[in-house]
CSV table of C-alpha atoms and ligand atoms in Angstrom, one decimal:
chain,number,residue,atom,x,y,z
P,19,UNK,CA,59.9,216.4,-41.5
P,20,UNK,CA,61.0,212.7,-42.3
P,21,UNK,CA,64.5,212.0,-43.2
P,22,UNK,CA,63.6,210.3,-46.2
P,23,UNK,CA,60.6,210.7,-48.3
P,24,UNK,CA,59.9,208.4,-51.2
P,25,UNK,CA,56.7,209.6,-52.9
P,26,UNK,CA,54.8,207.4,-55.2
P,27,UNK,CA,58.2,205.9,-56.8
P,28,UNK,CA,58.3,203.6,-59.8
P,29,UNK,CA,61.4,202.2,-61.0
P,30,UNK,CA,62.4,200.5,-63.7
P,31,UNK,CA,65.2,198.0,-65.4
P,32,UNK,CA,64.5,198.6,-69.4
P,33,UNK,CA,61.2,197.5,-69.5
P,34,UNK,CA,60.8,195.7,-66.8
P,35,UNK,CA,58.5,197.4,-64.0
P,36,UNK,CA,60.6,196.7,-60.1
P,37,UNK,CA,58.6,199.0,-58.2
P,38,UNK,CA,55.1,200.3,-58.6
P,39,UNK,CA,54.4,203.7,-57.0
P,40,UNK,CA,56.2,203.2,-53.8
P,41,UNK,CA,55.4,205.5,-50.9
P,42,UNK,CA,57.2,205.5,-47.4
P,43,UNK,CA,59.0,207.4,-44.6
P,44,UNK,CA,61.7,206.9,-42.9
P,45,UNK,CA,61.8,209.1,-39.1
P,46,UNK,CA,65.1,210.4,-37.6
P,47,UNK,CA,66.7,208.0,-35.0
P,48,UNK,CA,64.3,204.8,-36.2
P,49,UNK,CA,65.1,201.5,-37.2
P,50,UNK,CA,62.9,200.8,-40.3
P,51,UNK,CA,62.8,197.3,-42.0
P,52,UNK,CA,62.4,196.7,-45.2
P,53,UNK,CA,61.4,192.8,-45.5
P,54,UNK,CA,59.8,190.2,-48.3
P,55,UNK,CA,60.8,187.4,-50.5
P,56,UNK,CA,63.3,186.8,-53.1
P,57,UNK,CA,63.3,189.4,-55.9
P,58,UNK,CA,60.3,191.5,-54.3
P,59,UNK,CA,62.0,194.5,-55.0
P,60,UNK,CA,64.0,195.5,-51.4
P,61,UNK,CA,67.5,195.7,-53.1
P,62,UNK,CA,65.5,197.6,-55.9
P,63,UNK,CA,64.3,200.2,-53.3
P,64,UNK,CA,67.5,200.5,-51.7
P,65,UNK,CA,69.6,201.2,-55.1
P,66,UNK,CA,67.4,203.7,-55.8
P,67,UNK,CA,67.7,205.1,-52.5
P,68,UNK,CA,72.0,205.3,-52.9
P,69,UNK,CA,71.4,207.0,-56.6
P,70,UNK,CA,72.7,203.7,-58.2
P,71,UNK,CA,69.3,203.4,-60.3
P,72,UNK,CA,66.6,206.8,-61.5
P,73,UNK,CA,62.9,206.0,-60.8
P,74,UNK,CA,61.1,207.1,-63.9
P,75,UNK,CA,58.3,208.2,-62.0
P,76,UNK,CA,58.1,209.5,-58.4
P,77,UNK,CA,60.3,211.5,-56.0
P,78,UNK,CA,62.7,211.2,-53.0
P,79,UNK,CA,63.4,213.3,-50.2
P,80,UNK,CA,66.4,213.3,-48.2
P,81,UNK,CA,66.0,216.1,-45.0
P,82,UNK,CA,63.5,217.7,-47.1
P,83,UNK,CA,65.6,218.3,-50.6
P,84,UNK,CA,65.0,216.5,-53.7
P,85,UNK,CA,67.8,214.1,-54.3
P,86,UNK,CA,66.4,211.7,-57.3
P,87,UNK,CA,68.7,213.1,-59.9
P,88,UNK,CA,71.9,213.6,-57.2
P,89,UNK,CA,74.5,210.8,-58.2
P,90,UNK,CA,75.9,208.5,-55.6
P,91,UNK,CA,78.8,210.4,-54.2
P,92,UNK,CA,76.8,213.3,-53.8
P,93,UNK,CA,74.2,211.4,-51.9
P,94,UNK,CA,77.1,209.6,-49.7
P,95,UNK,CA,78.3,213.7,-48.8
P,96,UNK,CA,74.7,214.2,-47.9
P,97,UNK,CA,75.1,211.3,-45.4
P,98,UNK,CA,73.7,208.3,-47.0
P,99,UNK,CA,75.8,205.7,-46.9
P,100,UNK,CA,75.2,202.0,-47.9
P,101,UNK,CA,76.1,198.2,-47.3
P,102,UNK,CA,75.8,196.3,-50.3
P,103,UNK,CA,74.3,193.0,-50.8
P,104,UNK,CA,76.9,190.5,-50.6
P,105,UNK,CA,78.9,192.4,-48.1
P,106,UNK,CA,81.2,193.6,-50.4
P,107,UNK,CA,84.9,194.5,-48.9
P,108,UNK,CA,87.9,195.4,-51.1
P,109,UNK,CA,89.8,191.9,-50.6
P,110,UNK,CA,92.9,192.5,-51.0
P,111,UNK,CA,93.3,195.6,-48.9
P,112,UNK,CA,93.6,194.9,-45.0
P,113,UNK,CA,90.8,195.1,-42.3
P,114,UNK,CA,92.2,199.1,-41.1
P,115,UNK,CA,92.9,199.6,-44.6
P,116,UNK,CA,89.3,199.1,-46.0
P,117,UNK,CA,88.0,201.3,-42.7
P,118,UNK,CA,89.9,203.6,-44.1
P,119,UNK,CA,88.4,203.2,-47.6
P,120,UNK,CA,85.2,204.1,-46.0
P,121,UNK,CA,86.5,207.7,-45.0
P,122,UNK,CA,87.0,208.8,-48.1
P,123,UNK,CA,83.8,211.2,-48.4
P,124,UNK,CA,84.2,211.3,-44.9
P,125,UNK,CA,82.0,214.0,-43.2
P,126,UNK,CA,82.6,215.5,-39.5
P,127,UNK,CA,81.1,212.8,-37.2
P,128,UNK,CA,81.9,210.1,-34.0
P,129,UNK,CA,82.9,207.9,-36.5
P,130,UNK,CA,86.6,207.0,-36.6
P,131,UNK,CA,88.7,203.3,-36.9
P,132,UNK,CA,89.0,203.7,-33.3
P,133,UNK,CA,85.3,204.0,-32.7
P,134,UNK,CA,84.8,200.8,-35.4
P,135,UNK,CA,86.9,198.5,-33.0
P,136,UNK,CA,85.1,199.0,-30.3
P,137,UNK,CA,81.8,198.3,-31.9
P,138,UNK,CA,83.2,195.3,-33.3
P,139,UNK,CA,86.0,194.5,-31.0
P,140,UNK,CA,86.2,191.1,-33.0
P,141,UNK,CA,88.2,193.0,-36.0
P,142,UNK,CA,90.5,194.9,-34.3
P,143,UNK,CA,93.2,191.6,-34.1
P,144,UNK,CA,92.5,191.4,-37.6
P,145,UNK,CA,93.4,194.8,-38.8
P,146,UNK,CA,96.6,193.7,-40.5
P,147,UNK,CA,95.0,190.4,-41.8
P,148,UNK,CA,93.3,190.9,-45.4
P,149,UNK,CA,89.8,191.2,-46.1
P,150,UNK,CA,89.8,188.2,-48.4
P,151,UNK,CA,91.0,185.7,-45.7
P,152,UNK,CA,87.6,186.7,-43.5
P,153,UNK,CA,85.0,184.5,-42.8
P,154,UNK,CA,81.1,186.1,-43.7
P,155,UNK,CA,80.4,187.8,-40.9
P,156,UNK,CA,83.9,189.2,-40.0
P,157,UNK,CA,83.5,190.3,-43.9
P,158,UNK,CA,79.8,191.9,-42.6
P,159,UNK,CA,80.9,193.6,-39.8
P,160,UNK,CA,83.5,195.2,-41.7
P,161,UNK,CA,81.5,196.2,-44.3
P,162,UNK,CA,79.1,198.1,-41.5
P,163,UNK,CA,82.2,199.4,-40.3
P,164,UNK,CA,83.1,200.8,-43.7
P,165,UNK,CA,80.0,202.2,-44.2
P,166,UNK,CA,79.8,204.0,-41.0
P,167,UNK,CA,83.3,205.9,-41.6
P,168,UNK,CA,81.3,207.8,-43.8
P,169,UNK,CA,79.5,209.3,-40.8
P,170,UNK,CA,76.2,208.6,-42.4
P,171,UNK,CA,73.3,210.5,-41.1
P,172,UNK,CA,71.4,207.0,-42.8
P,173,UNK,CA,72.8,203.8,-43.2
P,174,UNK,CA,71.0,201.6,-45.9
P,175,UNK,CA,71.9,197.9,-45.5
P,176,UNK,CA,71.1,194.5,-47.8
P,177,UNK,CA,70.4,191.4,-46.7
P,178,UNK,CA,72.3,191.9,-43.4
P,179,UNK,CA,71.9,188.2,-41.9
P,180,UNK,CA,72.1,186.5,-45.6
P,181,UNK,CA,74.3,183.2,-45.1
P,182,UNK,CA,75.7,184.3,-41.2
P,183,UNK,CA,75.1,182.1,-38.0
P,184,UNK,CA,73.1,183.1,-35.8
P,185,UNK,CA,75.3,184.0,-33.0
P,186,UNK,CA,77.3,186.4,-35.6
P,187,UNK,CA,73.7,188.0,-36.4
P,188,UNK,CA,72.7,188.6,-32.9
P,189,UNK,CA,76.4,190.1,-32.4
P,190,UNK,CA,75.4,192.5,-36.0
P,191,UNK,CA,72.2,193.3,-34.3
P,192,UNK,CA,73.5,193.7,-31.2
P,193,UNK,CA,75.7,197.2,-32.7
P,194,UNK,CA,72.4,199.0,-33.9
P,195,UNK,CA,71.2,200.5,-30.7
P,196,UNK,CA,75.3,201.7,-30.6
P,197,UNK,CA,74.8,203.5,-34.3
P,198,UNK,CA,71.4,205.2,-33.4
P,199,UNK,CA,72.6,206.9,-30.1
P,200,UNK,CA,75.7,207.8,-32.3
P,201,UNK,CA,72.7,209.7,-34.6
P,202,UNK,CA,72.7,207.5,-37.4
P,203,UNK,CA,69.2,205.9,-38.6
P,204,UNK,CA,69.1,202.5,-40.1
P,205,UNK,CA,67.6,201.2,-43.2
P,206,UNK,CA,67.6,197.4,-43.0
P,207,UNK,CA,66.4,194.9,-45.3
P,208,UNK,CA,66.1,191.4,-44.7
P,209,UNK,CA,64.6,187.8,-46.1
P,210,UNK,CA,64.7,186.9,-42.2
P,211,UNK,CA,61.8,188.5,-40.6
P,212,UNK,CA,62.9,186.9,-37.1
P,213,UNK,CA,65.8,188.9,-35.9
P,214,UNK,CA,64.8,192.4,-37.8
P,215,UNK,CA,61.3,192.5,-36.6
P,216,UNK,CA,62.4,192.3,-32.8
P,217,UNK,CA,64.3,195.9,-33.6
P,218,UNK,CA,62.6,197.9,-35.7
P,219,UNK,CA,60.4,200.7,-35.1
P,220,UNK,CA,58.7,200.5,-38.3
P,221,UNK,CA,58.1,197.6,-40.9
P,222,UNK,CA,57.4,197.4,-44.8
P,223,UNK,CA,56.7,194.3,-46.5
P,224,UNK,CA,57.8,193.9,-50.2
P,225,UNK,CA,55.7,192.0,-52.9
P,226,UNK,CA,56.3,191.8,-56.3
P,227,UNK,CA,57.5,195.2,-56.6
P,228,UNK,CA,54.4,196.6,-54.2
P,229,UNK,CA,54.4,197.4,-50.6
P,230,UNK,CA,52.1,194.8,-49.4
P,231,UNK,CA,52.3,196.0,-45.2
P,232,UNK,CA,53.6,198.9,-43.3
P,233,UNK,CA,53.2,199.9,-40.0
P,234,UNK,CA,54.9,199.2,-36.1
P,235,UNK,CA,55.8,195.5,-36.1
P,236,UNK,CA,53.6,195.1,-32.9
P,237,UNK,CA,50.4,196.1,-34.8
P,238,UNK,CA,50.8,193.4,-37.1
P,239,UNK,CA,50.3,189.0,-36.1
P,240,UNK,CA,52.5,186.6,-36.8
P,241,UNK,CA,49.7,185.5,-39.6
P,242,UNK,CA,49.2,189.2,-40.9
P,243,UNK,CA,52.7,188.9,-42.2
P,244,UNK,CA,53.1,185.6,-43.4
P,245,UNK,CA,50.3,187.0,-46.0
P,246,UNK,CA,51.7,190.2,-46.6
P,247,UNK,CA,55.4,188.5,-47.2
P,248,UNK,CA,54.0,185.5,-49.1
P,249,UNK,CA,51.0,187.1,-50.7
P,250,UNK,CA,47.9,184.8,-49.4
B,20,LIG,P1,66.6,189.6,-53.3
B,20,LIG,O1,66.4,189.3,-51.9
B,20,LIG,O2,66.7,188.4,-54.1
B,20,LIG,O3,67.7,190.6,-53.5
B,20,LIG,P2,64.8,191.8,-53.7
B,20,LIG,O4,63.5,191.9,-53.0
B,20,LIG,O5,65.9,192.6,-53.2
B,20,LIG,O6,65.2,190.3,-53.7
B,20,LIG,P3,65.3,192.9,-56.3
B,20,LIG,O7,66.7,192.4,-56.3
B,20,LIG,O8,65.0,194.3,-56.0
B,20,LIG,O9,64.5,192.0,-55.2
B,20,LIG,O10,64.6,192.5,-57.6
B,20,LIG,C1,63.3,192.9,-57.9
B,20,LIG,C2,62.9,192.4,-59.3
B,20,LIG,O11,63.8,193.1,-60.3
B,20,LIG,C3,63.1,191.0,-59.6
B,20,LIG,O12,62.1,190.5,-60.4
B,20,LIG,C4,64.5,190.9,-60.3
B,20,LIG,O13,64.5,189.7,-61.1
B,20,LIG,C5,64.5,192.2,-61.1
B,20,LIG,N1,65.9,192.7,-61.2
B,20,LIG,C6,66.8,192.9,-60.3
B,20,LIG,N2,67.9,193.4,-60.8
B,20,LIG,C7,67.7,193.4,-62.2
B,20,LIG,C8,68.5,193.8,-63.3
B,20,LIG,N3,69.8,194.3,-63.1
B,20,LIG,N4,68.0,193.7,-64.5
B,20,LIG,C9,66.7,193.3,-64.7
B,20,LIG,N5,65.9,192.9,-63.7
B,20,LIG,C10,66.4,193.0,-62.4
């Protein structure tokens, strides 16, 4: 059995159609990718994944259990835990105190502040400083950190490299095979195919609202998805 299901999923905002009869399955232990351009429909997926928006049609499954009408916090109990778009931290709580934050569904797990600072040792001396003074990818490895005091069984994150250098992006990247062995799997989406296809075990490509690619990154060329991403 996967650990999530999405079967033939079509969501909606009002009348306007995001996703058209998704299909896909995420494996236990895997990284999976979720890639494609601007406003294909990756944040769509994953909002629907964290309960945030209904599809109107289709179903998911998380460890085999129907969970399209479960709200959020229920979902985050079940172990699904997310990283928003934007990286979104509480700014004017402190580093340990937005860890913290994170615990507050918390479910048993190797996941403790403790165990955040020495994934990212960079935020440890700034665990009295307050979120709002970090620079992006401080702010992005805190908000990983949040999310993993959950002790999420699945981690969903957005646009994980958006607007970070590229050494603070190798450093993100860097922590995933730390959260996997830890038994966590990883739901990535990214506009930067570069870094994320190098990782993952599995790859789907996003196009206006349809999943234009899926499959092992390695059985795809360089060319193949170009045209999936940019639909040529
Ligand atoms: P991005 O990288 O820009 O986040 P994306 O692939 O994640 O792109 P989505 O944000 O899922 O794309 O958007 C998919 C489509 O849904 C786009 O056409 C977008 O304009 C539309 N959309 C997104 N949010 C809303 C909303 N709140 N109301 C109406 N339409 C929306």
């Amino acid at each position: 059995m996967s650990l999530l299901e999405i079967e033939n999923a079509s969501v909606f905002y009002e009348d306007f159609q995001a996703l058209y009869d998704i299909s896909l399955k995420v494996e236990e232990g895997e990284i999976f990718a979720c890639i494609g351009a601007n406003g294909a429909g990756k944040s769509t997926m994953l909002k629907t994944i964290a309960g945030v928006l209904v599809p109107r049609r289709g179903r998911i499954l998380f460890d085999g259990q129907p969970i399209d009408h479960m709200p959020t916090h229920q979902r985050v109990e079940l172990g699904i835990s997310s990283v928003p778009e934007g990286r979104r931290v509480f700014p004017s709580l402190t580093v340990h105190e937005n860890l913290l934050m994170g615990a507050y569904r918390n479910r048993k797990g190797p996941w403790t502040v403790d165990a955040i600072y020495e994934l990212f040792p960079l935020l440890k001396p700034l665990r009295r400083r307050q979120a709002a003074g970090l620079s992006g990818g401080e702010q992005q490895a805190l908000a990983i950190g949040r999310a993993l005091m959950a002790n999420p069984r699945l981690i969903l994150m957005d646009e994980v490299s958006l607007g970070l250098a590229p050494v603070v992006i190798k450093r993100i990247y860097e922590a995933f095979p730390t959260l996997i062995k830890n038994g966590c799997t990883i739901l990535v989406v990214e506009q930067d195919v570069q870094h994320v296809l190098t990782v993952a075990d599995h790859v789907a490509c996003f196009l206006e609202g349809r999943i234009s690619l899926m499959g092992k990154p390695g059985d795809f060329t360089p060319e193949q998805i170009t045209a999936a991403y940019f639909g040529v």
